[in-house]
Amino acid sequence: MIEQKAHSGWKHKLHEVIYEADTPAGKLFDIVLFVLIILSVILVMLESVDHIDAEHHKILLILEWIITIFFSLEYIARIISIKKPWKYIFSFYGIIDFVSTIPLYLSYILAGSQVLLAVRAFRLLRVFRILKLVKFIGEASQLQSALKASRTKIAVFIYVVLILSVILGTLMYLIEGDEAGFTSIPTSIYWTIVTLTTVGYGDIAPQTPLGQFLATVIMVLGYGIIAVPTGIVTAEFSRSNKGEQNPGRRIHTNTQACPNCSVEGHRDNATHCYNCGHLL
């Protein structure tokens, strides 16, 4: 019985350090993790520069192994410190943590000159560690909620833009033809989308006055189209912040994670998980 309590005790402490940032140990762990993620991404970039990798390959490799071992221990610790590890393993962050940890190991398992390209690709997967930084952004959940609330409006907007692109692209195909590079309707639609998004590669350009006039209309229309999704998301984001702007409606939450299901975002005075009911 005493051993069982001690076993659950160190697991609880490990859970607090890894999954929560309200304690001094948790804050220190997050800072160390943050620094190592940035350092790892910088190492990946430096390895891609040939002369730097040639001169400092051994140092870069040693540093990467140190970081990889730390992330491996972190991944294992996250699994053993919760009661339902599969909740973390198959979560977004769990998959990202796994994918960003294994490349260095795979690069040594798949040895041989014929797989050098694959090895390099595996090592470049380490750049996915930068996605781990999302958990450090306090407003990430609010932005996620805003995008989720506006997804229907954005889907309708994209649908309208696609219809508009098909119509305008077909018109440009009829007006310009093969001589100006509009060899088919799909090619013309490609040009229309590039023009609407104000990218303008310049590989295809209208030659006739009517085609140039229509291109001008599409360019001006593009500026208005770009502003629409931004306004939709901003409106939803502002709506989600009304509770914070009104002290009477504001709900204070912390970084405490449920040791059973790993769900975060509990109220400060909560004693049980809002998702599974487990004691916090």
CSV table of C-alpha atoms in Angstrom, one decimal:
chain,number,residue,atom,x,y,z
A,1,MET,CA,0.0,0.0,0.0
A,2,ILE,CA,2.8,2.4,0.9
A,3,GLU,CA,4.7,1.4,-2.3
A,4,GLN,CA,1.5,2.1,-4.3
A,5,LYS,CA,1.1,5.5,-2.8
A,6,ALA,CA,4.8,6.3,-3.4
A,7,HIS,CA,4.4,5.1,-7.0
A,8,SER,CA,1.4,7.3,-7.6
A,9,GLY,CA,3.1,10.2,-5.7
A,10,TRP,CA,6.1,10.5,-8.1
A,11,LYS,CA,3.8,10.1,-11.1
A,12,HIS,CA,1.7,13.0,-9.8
A,13,LYS,CA,4.8,15.2,-9.3
A,14,LEU,CA,6.1,14.2,-12.8
A,15,HIS,CA,2.7,15.1,-14.2
A,16,GLU,CA,2.7,18.5,-12.6
A,17,VAL,CA,6.2,19.3,-13.9
A,18,ILE,CA,5.5,18.2,-17.5
A,19,TYR,CA,1.8,19.1,-18.1
A,20,GLU,CA,1.4,22.2,-15.9
A,21,ALA,CA,3.1,25.5,-16.0
A,22,ASP,CA,1.7,27.1,-12.8
A,23,THR,CA,4.4,25.6,-10.6
A,24,PRO,CA,8.0,26.8,-10.6
A,25,ALA,CA,9.2,23.4,-11.7
A,26,GLY,CA,6.6,23.4,-14.5
A,27,LYS,CA,7.6,26.9,-15.7
A,28,LEU,CA,11.3,25.9,-15.7
A,29,PHE,CA,10.6,22.7,-17.7
A,30,ASP,CA,8.6,24.7,-20.3
A,31,ILE,CA,11.4,27.3,-20.6
A,32,VAL,CA,14.0,24.5,-21.1
A,33,LEU,CA,11.8,22.8,-23.6
A,34,PHE,CA,11.2,26.1,-25.5
A,35,VAL,CA,14.9,26.8,-25.7
A,36,LEU,CA,15.8,23.3,-26.9
A,37,ILE,CA,13.1,23.4,-29.6
A,38,ILE,CA,14.4,26.7,-31.0
A,39,LEU,CA,18.0,25.3,-30.8
A,40,SER,CA,17.0,22.1,-32.6
A,41,VAL,CA,15.4,24.0,-35.5
A,42,ILE,CA,18.5,26.2,-35.8
A,43,LEU,CA,20.6,23.1,-35.9
A,44,VAL,CA,18.5,21.7,-38.8
A,45,MET,CA,19.0,25.0,-40.7
A,46,LEU,CA,22.7,25.0,-40.1
A,47,GLU,CA,23.0,21.4,-41.3
A,48,SER,CA,21.4,22.3,-44.6
A,49,VAL,CA,24.3,24.8,-45.2
A,50,ASP,CA,27.0,22.7,-46.8
A,51,HIS,CA,30.1,24.5,-45.7
A,52,ILE,CA,28.9,24.8,-42.1
A,53,ASP,CA,28.0,21.1,-41.9
A,54,ALA,CA,31.3,20.1,-43.4
A,55,GLU,CA,33.3,22.1,-40.8
A,56,HIS,CA,31.1,21.5,-37.7
A,57,HIS,CA,29.3,18.3,-38.5
A,58,LYS,CA,30.5,16.5,-35.4
A,59,ILE,CA,29.5,19.3,-33.0
A,60,LEU,CA,26.1,19.6,-34.7
A,61,LEU,CA,25.5,15.9,-34.4
A,62,ILE,CA,26.5,15.8,-30.7
A,63,LEU,CA,24.1,18.7,-29.9
A,64,GLU,CA,21.3,17.0,-31.9
A,65,TRP,CA,21.8,13.7,-30.1
A,66,ILE,CA,21.6,15.6,-26.7
A,67,ILE,CA,18.4,17.3,-27.8
A,68,THR,CA,16.9,14.1,-29.2
A,69,ILE,CA,17.6,12.1,-26.0
A,70,PHE,CA,16.0,14.9,-24.0
A,71,PHE,CA,12.9,14.8,-26.2
A,72,SER,CA,12.8,11.0,-26.1
A,73,LEU,CA,12.8,11.1,-22.3
A,74,GLU,CA,10.2,13.8,-22.4
A,75,TYR,CA,8.0,11.7,-24.6
A,76,ILE,CA,8.3,8.6,-22.4
A,77,ALA,CA,7.7,10.8,-19.3
A,78,ARG,CA,4.5,12.2,-20.8
A,79,ILE,CA,3.2,8.6,-21.5
A,80,ILE,CA,4.0,7.2,-18.0
A,81,SER,CA,2.7,10.2,-16.0
A,82,ILE,CA,-1.0,9.8,-17.2
A,83,LYS,CA,-3.5,7.0,-16.6
A,84,LYS,CA,-4.6,6.8,-20.2
A,85,PRO,CA,-1.4,7.2,-22.3
A,86,TRP,CA,-3.2,6.6,-25.6
A,87,LYS,CA,-5.0,9.9,-25.1
A,88,TYR,CA,-1.7,11.6,-25.4
A,89,ILE,CA,-0.1,9.3,-28.0
A,90,PHE,CA,-2.9,9.8,-30.5
A,91,SER,CA,-3.4,13.4,-29.8
A,92,PHE,CA,-2.1,16.2,-32.0
A,93,TYR,CA,0.8,17.1,-29.7
A,94,GLY,CA,1.5,13.4,-29.1
A,95,ILE,CA,1.9,12.7,-32.9
A,96,ILE,CA,4.0,15.8,-33.3
A,97,ASP,CA,6.3,14.8,-30.4
A,98,PHE,CA,6.7,11.3,-31.8
A,99,VAL,CA,7.3,12.4,-35.4
A,100,SER,CA,9.8,15.1,-34.3
A,101,THR,CA,11.8,12.7,-32.1
A,102,ILE,CA,12.3,9.6,-34.3
A,103,PRO,CA,14.1,11.0,-37.4
A,104,LEU,CA,17.6,10.8,-35.9
A,105,TYR,CA,17.1,7.2,-34.9
A,106,LEU,CA,15.7,6.3,-38.3
A,107,SER,CA,18.6,7.9,-40.1
A,108,TYR,CA,20.9,5.3,-38.4
A,109,ILE,CA,18.6,2.3,-38.9
A,110,LEU,CA,18.2,3.0,-42.6
A,111,ALA,CA,22.0,2.9,-43.4
A,112,GLY,CA,23.4,2.7,-46.9
A,113,SER,CA,24.2,5.0,-49.8
A,114,GLN,CA,21.0,4.1,-51.6
A,115,VAL,CA,18.9,5.7,-48.9
A,116,LEU,CA,20.9,8.9,-48.3
A,117,LEU,CA,18.1,11.0,-49.7
A,118,ALA,CA,15.6,9.3,-47.3
A,119,VAL,CA,17.9,9.8,-44.4
A,120,ARG,CA,18.2,13.5,-45.1
A,121,ALA,CA,14.4,13.7,-45.4
A,122,PHE,CA,14.0,12.0,-42.1
A,123,ARG,CA,16.4,14.4,-40.4
A,124,LEU,CA,14.5,17.3,-41.9
A,125,LEU,CA,11.4,16.1,-40.2
A,126,ARG,CA,12.9,17.5,-37.0
A,127,VAL,CA,11.7,20.9,-38.1
A,128,PHE,CA,8.2,19.7,-37.0
A,129,ARG,CA,9.4,20.3,-33.4
A,130,ILE,CA,8.6,24.0,-34.0
A,131,LEU,CA,4.9,22.9,-33.9
A,132,LYS,CA,5.5,22.1,-30.3
A,133,LEU,CA,5.8,25.8,-29.7
A,134,VAL,CA,2.0,26.2,-30.2
A,135,LYS,CA,1.4,25.0,-26.7
A,136,PHE,CA,3.4,28.0,-25.4
A,137,ILE,CA,1.1,30.5,-27.0
A,138,GLY,CA,-1.6,31.7,-24.6
A,139,GLU,CA,-4.0,32.9,-27.2
A,140,ALA,CA,-3.7,29.7,-29.4
A,141,SER,CA,-6.9,28.3,-28.0
A,142,GLN,CA,-8.8,31.5,-28.6
A,143,LEU,CA,-7.6,31.6,-32.2
A,144,GLN,CA,-8.5,27.9,-32.7
A,145,SER,CA,-12.0,28.7,-31.4
A,146,ALA,CA,-12.3,31.7,-33.7
A,147,LEU,CA,-11.3,29.6,-36.7
A,148,LYS,CA,-13.7,26.8,-35.7
A,149,ALA,CA,-16.6,29.2,-35.3
A,150,SER,CA,-15.9,30.8,-38.7
A,151,ARG,CA,-15.2,27.7,-40.7
A,152,THR,CA,-18.7,27.6,-42.3
A,153,LYS,CA,-18.4,31.2,-43.5
A,154,ILE,CA,-14.9,30.7,-44.8
A,155,ALA,CA,-16.0,27.5,-46.6
A,156,VAL,CA,-18.8,29.4,-48.3
A,157,PHE,CA,-16.4,32.2,-49.2
A,158,ILE,CA,-13.9,29.8,-50.8
A,159,TYR,CA,-16.7,28.1,-52.7
A,160,VAL,CA,-17.7,31.5,-54.1
A,161,VAL,CA,-14.1,32.3,-55.0
A,162,LEU,CA,-13.7,29.0,-56.9
A,163,ILE,CA,-16.9,29.6,-58.9
A,164,LEU,CA,-15.7,33.2,-59.7
A,165,SER,CA,-12.4,31.8,-60.8
A,166,VAL,CA,-14.0,29.3,-63.1
A,167,ILE,CA,-16.2,32.0,-64.7
A,168,LEU,CA,-13.4,34.5,-65.1
A,169,GLY,CA,-10.9,31.9,-66.3
A,170,THR,CA,-13.3,30.7,-69.0
A,171,LEU,CA,-13.8,34.3,-70.1
A,172,MET,CA,-10.0,34.9,-70.4
A,173,TYR,CA,-9.7,31.6,-72.4
A,174,LEU,CA,-12.3,32.9,-74.8
A,175,ILE,CA,-10.8,36.4,-75.1
A,176,GLU,CA,-7.1,35.6,-75.3
A,177,GLY,CA,-6.7,32.1,-76.6
A,178,ASP,CA,-3.5,30.1,-77.3
A,179,GLU,CA,-1.4,33.0,-78.5
A,180,ALA,CA,-1.3,34.7,-75.1
A,181,GLY,CA,-0.6,31.5,-73.2
A,182,PHE,CA,-4.2,30.7,-72.3
A,183,THR,CA,-4.0,27.2,-73.9
A,184,SER,CA,-6.9,25.7,-71.9
A,185,ILE,CA,-9.6,26.5,-69.4
A,186,PRO,CA,-7.7,24.9,-66.5
A,187,THR,CA,-4.6,27.0,-67.4
A,188,SER,CA,-6.8,30.1,-67.5
A,189,ILE,CA,-8.3,29.2,-64.1
A,190,TYR,CA,-4.8,28.8,-62.7
A,191,TRP,CA,-3.9,32.3,-64.0
A,192,THR,CA,-7.1,33.7,-62.5
A,193,ILE,CA,-6.4,32.3,-59.1
A,194,VAL,CA,-2.8,33.5,-59.2
A,195,THR,CA,-4.1,37.0,-60.1
A,196,LEU,CA,-6.9,37.0,-57.5
A,197,THR,CA,-4.4,36.2,-54.8
A,198,THR,CA,-2.2,39.1,-56.0
A,199,VAL,CA,0.7,36.7,-56.5
A,200,GLY,CA,1.2,37.4,-60.2
A,201,TYR,CA,3.9,35.0,-61.4
A,202,GLY,CA,4.0,36.7,-64.8
A,203,ASP,CA,4.3,33.4,-66.7
A,204,ILE,CA,1.0,34.2,-68.5
A,205,ALA,CA,-0.2,37.7,-69.4
A,206,PRO,CA,-3.2,39.0,-71.5
A,207,GLN,CA,-2.3,40.7,-74.7
A,208,THR,CA,-5.6,42.2,-76.0
A,209,PRO,CA,-7.1,45.4,-74.6
A,210,LEU,CA,-10.3,43.5,-73.5
A,211,GLY,CA,-8.2,40.9,-71.7
A,212,GLN,CA,-6.1,43.5,-70.0
A,213,PHE,CA,-9.2,45.3,-68.8
A,214,LEU,CA,-10.6,42.0,-67.4
A,215,ALA,CA,-7.2,41.4,-65.7
A,216,THR,CA,-7.4,44.8,-64.1
A,217,VAL,CA,-10.8,44.0,-62.7
A,218,ILE,CA,-9.6,40.7,-61.3
A,219,MET,CA,-6.6,42.4,-59.7
A,220,VAL,CA,-8.7,45.0,-58.0
A,221,LEU,CA,-11.2,42.3,-57.0
A,222,GLY,CA,-8.3,40.4,-55.5
A,223,TYR,CA,-7.6,43.0,-52.8
A,224,GLY,CA,-11.2,42.9,-51.6
A,225,ILE,CA,-11.2,39.1,-51.6
A,226,ILE,CA,-8.1,38.9,-49.4
A,227,ALA,CA,-9.7,41.1,-46.7
A,228,VAL,CA,-12.8,39.0,-46.4
A,229,PRO,CA,-11.5,35.9,-44.5
A,230,THR,CA,-9.4,38.1,-42.3
A,231,GLY,CA,-12.5,40.1,-41.3
A,232,ILE,CA,-14.5,36.9,-40.6
A,233,VAL,CA,-11.8,35.5,-38.3
A,234,THR,CA,-11.2,38.8,-36.6
A,235,ALA,CA,-14.9,39.2,-35.9
A,236,GLU,CA,-15.1,35.8,-34.3
A,237,PHE,CA,-11.9,36.4,-32.4
A,238,SER,CA,-13.3,39.7,-31.0
A,239,ARG,CA,-16.5,37.9,-30.1
A,240,SER,CA,-14.6,35.3,-28.1
A,241,ASN,CA,-12.8,38.0,-26.2
A,242,LYS,CA,-15.9,39.7,-25.0
A,243,GLY,CA,-15.9,37.7,-21.8
A,244,GLU,CA,-12.3,38.8,-21.1
A,245,GLN,CA,-13.1,42.4,-21.7
A,246,ASN,CA,-16.1,42.2,-19.4
A,247,PRO,CA,-14.8,41.3,-15.9
A,248,GLY,CA,-18.2,40.0,-14.9
A,249,ARG,CA,-18.2,37.4,-17.7
A,250,ARG,CA,-14.5,36.5,-17.5
A,251,ILE,CA,-13.7,32.9,-16.6
A,252,HIS,CA,-10.2,32.4,-15.1
A,253,THR,CA,-8.5,29.2,-16.3
A,254,ASN,CA,-5.1,27.7,-15.6
A,255,THR,CA,-2.7,25.3,-17.2
A,256,GLN,CA,-3.7,22.4,-15.0
A,257,ALA,CA,-4.0,19.2,-17.0
A,258,CYS,CA,-6.1,16.2,-16.0
A,259,PRO,CA,-3.9,13.3,-15.0
A,260,ASN,CA,-6.4,10.9,-16.4
A,261,CYS,CA,-7.3,12.3,-19.9
A,262,SER,CA,-4.8,15.2,-20.2
A,263,VAL,CA,-7.4,17.8,-21.0
A,264,GLU,CA,-6.4,21.3,-20.1
A,265,GLY,CA,-8.2,24.6,-19.5
A,266,HIS,CA,-9.7,24.0,-16.1
A,267,ARG,CA,-11.1,26.8,-13.9
A,268,ASP,CA,-8.9,28.0,-11.1
A,269,ASN,CA,-11.3,26.7,-8.5
A,270,ALA,CA,-12.1,23.4,-10.2
A,271,THR,CA,-11.5,20.2,-8.3
A,272,HIS,CA,-12.6,17.7,-10.9
A,273,CYS,CA,-11.9,17.4,-14.7
A,274,TYR,CA,-14.7,18.9,-16.8
A,275,ASN,CA,-14.1,16.2,-19.4
A,276,CYS,CA,-13.9,12.9,-17.5
A,277,GLY,CA,-14.7,13.9,-13.9
A,278,HIS,CA,-11.4,12.7,-12.5
A,279,LEU,CA,-10.0,14.4,-9.4
A,280,LEU,CA,-7.5,17.1,-10.3
